[in-house]
Tab-separated table of C-alpha atoms in Angstrom:
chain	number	residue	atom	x	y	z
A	2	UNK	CA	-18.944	26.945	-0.571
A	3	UNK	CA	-16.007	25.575	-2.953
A	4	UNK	CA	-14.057	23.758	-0.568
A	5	UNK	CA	-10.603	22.252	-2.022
A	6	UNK	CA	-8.704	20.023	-0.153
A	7	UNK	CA	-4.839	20.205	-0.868
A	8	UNK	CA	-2.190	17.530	0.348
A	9	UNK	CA	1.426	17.678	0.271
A	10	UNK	CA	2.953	14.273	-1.076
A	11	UNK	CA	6.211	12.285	-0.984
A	12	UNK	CA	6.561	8.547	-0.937
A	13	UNK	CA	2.553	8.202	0.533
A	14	UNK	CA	1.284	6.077	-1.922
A	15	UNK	CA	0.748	3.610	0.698
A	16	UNK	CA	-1.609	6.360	2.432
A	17	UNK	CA	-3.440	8.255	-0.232
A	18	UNK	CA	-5.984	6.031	-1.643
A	19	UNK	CA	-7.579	5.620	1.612
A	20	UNK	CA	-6.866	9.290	2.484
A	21	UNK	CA	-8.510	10.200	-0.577
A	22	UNK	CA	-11.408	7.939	0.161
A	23	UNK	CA	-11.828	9.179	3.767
A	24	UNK	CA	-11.455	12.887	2.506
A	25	UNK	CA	-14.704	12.747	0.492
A	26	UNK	CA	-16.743	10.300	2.551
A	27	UNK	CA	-16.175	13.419	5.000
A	28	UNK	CA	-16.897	15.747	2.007
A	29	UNK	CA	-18.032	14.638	-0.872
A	30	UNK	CA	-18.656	17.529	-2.952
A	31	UNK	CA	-15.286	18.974	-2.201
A	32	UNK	CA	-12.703	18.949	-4.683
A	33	UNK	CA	-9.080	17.647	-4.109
A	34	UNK	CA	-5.273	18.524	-5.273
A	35	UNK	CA	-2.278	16.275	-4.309
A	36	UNK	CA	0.591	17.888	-4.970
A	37	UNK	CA	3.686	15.881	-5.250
A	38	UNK	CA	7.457	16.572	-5.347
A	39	UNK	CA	8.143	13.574	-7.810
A	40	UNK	CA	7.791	10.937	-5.111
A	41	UNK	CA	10.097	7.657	-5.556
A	42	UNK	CA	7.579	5.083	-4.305
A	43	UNK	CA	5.097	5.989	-7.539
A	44	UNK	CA	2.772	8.328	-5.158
A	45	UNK	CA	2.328	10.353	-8.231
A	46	UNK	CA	0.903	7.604	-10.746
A	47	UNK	CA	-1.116	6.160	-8.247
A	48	UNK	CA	-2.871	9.783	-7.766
A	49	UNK	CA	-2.909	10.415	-11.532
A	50	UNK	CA	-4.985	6.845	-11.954
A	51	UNK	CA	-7.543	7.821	-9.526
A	52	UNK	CA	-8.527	11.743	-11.420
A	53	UNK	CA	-8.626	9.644	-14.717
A	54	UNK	CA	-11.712	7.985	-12.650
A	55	UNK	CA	-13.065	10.537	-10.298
A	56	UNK	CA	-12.765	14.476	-11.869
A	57	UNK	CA	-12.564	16.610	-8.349
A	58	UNK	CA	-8.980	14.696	-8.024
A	59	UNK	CA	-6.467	16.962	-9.751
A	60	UNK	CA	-2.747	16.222	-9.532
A	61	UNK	CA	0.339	18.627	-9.372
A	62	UNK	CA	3.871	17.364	-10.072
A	63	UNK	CA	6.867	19.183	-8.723
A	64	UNK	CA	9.837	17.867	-10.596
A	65	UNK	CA	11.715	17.367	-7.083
A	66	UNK	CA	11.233	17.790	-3.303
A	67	UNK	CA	11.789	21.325	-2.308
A	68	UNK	CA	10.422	21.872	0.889
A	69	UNK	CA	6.743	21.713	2.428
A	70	UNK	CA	6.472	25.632	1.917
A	71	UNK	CA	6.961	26.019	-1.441
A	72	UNK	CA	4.306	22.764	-2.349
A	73	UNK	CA	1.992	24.391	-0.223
A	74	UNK	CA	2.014	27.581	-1.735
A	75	UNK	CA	1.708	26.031	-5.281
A	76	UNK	CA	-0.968	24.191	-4.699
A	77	UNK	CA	-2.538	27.376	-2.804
A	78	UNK	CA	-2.009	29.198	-6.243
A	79	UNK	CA	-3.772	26.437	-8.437
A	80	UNK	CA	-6.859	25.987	-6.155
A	81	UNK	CA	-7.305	29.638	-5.664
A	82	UNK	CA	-6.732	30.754	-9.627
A	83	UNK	CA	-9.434	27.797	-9.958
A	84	UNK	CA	-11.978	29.854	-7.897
A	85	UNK	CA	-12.131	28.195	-4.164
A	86	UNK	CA	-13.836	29.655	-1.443
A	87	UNK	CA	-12.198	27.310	1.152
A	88	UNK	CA	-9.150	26.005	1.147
A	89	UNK	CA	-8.161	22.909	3.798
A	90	UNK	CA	-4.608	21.766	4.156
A	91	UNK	CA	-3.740	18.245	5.284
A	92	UNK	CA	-1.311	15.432	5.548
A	93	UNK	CA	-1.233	12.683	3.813
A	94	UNK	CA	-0.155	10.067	6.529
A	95	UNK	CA	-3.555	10.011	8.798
A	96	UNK	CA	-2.197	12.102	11.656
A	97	UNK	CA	-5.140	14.588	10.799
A	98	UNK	CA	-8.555	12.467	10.412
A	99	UNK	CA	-10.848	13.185	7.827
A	100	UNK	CA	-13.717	12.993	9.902
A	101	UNK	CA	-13.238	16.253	11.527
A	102	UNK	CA	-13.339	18.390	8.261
A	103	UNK	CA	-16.777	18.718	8.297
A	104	UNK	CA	-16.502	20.588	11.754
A	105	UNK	CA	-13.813	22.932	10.201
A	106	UNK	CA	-16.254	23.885	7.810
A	107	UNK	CA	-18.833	24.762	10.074
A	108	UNK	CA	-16.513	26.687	12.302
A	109	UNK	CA	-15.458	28.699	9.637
A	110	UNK	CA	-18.861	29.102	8.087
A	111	UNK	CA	-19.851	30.507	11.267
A	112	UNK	CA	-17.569	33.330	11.202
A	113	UNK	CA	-13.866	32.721	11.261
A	114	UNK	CA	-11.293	33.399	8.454
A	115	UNK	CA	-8.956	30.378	9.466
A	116	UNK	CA	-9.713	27.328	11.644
A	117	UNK	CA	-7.042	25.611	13.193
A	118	UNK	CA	-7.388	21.662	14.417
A	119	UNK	CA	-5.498	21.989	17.714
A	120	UNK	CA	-4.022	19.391	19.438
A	121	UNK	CA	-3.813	21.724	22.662
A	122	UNK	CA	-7.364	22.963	23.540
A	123	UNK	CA	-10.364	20.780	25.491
A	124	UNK	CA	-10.947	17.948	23.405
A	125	UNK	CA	-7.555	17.748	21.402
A	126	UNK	CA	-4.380	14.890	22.372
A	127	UNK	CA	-1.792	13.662	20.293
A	128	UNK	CA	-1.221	9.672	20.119
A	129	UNK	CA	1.334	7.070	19.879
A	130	UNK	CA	3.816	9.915	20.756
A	131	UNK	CA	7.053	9.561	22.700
A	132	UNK	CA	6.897	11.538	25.442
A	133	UNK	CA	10.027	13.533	24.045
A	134	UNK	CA	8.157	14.777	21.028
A	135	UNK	CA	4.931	15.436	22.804
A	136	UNK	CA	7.654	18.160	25.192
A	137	UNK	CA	8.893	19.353	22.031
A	138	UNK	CA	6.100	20.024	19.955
A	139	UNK	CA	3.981	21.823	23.405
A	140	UNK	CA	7.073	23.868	24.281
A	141	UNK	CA	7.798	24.667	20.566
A	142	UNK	CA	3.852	25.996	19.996
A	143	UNK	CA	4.400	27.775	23.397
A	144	UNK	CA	7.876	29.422	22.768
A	145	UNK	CA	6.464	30.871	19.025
A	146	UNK	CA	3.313	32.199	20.576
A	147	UNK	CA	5.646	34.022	22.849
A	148	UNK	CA	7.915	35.113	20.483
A	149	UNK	CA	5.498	36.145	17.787
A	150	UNK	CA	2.417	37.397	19.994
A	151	UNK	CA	0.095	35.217	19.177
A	152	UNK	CA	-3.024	33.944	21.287
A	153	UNK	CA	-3.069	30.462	19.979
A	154	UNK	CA	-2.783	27.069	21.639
A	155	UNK	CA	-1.118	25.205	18.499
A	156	UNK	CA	0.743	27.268	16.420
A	157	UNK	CA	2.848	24.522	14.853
A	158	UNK	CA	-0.304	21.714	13.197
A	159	UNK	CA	-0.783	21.683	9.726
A	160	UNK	CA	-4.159	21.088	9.838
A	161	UNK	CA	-5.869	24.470	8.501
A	162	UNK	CA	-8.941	25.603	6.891
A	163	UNK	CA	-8.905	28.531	5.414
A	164	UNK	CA	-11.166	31.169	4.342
A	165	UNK	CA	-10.231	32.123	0.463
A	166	UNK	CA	-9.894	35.657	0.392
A	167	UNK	CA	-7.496	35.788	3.243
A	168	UNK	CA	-5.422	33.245	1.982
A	169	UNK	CA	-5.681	35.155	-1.485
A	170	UNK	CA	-4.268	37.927	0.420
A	171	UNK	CA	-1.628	36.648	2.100
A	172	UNK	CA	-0.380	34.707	-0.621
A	173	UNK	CA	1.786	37.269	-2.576
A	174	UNK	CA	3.982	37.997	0.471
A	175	UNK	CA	7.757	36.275	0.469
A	176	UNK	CA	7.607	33.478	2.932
A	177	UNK	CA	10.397	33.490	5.002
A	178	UNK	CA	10.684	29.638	5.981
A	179	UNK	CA	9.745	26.003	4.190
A	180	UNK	CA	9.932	23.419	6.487
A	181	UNK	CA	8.169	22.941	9.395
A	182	UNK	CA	8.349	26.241	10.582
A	183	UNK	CA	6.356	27.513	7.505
A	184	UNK	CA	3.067	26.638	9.618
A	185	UNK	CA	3.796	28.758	12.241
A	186	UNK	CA	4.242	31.686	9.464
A	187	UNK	CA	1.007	30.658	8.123
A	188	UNK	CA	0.021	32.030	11.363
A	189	UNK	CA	1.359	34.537	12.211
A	190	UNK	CA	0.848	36.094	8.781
A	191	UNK	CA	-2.543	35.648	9.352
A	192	UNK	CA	-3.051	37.282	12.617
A	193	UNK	CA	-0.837	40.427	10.898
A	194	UNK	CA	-3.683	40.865	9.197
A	195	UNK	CA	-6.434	41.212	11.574
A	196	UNK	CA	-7.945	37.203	10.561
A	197	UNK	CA	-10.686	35.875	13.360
A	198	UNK	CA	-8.861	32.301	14.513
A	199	UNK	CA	-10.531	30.047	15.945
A	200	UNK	CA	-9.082	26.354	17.159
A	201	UNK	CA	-11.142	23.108	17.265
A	202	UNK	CA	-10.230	20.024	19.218
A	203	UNK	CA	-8.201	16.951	16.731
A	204	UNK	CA	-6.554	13.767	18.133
A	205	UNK	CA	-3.562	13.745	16.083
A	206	UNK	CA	-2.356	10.655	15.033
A	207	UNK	CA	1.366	9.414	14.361
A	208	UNK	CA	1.557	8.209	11.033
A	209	UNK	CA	0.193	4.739	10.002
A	210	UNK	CA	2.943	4.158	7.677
A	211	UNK	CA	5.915	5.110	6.168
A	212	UNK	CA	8.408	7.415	7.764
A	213	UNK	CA	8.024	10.829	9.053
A	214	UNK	CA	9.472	13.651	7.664
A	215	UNK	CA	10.636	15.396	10.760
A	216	UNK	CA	14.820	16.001	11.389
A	217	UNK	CA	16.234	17.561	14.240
A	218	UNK	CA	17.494	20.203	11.905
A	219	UNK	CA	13.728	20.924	10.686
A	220	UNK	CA	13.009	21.619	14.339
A	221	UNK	CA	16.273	24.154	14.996
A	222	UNK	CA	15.735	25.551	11.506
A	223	UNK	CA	11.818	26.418	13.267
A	224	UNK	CA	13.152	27.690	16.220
A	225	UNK	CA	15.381	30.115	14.479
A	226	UNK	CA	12.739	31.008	12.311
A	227	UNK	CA	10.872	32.658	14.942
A	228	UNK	CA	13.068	34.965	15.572
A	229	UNK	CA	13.788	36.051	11.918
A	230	UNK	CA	10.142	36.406	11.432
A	231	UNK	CA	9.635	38.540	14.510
A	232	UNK	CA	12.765	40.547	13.236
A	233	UNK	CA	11.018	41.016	9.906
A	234	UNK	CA	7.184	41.192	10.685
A	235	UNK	CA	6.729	42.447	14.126
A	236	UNK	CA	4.722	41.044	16.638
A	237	UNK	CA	1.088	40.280	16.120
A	238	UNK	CA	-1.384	42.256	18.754
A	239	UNK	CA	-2.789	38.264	19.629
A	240	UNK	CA	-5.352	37.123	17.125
A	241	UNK	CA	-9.159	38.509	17.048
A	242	UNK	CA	-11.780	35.715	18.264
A	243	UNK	CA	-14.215	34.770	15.534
């Protein structure tokens, strides 16, 4: 299958030659697009360096940072006009390993539409997390589920592989949010229309370096979200096993 692997970008270029290197010892006959919202630190020039060597690295510049919604869906666009069959989503920082892509894969060669790696089902833990965030981020998956009827374990990760055509599918809709809470749409959109889900176990990792993203207001901004997307989209009837 034509897998693409697309990662967000800004101020990783610390991160993403190793990423990069992980991403296709895991895969190497996948292609990859790092799309990047003009980051400071030179993330883009390091990434343009590496496709001048290595063809199945492609590079999309954003001329700012405008939210990790909109970069997703951009580089959803490119890799799908360019013919993928399978489209993972990733960080950049090593809080989703490489290592478990090829299980994705296999999960959703097997039968599913979109595979989730879940932090909350056997197998799955979060590390080097305060004890805070770890509350926030299993009450936050819990509350959305609730609010937005869907049978998932971890509705907030970003760590996704997708089937093509349903992606192709949902992909002309208006999204509703761009920050954090534009996972959980992901989601939800997805179950709206009928997708098989299935969630494999990931030990997600804080960061190795530079700073996370995450601001109080990214979280509220989520948890208002919910209810706005409920308000416009209904409530999914849980999400069909794969």
């Amino acid at each position: 299958m034509h897998t693409t692997v697309v990662v967000p970008t800004f101020n990783e270029r610390d991160n993403i030659p190793s990423l990069v290197k992980d991403v296709f010892k895991a895969l190497p006959d996948c292609q990859l697009l790092v799309v990047d919202d003009n980051s400071p630190d030179g993330t883009g020039e390091v990434v343009a360096l590496m496709s001048e060597r290595n063809p199945a690295i492609q590079l999309l510049r954003r001329d700012r940072k405008r939210g990790l919604g909109p970069a997703y869906l951009d580089g959803f666009r490119k890799v799908l006009d360019q013919g993928a069959k399978t489209v993972i989503q990733m960080d950049a920082d090593f809080s989703h390993s490489p290592h478990v892509l090829p299980t994705m894969i296999e999960t959703l060669e097997s039968g599913s539409d979109l595979v989730i790696g879940s932090r909350y089902v056997n197998g799955g833990s979060s590390e080097n997390w305060g004890w805070h965030r770890q509350l926030i981020s299993t009450l936050g998956s819990r509350y959305a589920c609730r609010v937005l009827g869907l049978n998932l374990r971890d509705v907030t990760g970003g760590f996704k592989c997708w089937r093509g055509d349903l992606l192709r599918d949902i992909l002309p809709e208006k999204f509703l949010m761009r920050g954090f809470g534009f996972q959980v749409e992901l989601n939800h959109r997805a179950a709206l229309k009928n997708a098989r889900i299935s969630e494999v176990p990931i030990v997600f990792t804080n960061r190795l370096q530079g700073k996370s993203k995450m601001t109080p207001w990214i979280m509220i901004e989520a948890l208002i979200g919910m209810l706005r997307l409920r308000r416009k989209l209904g409530r999914a009837n849980g999400c069909p096993p794969a």
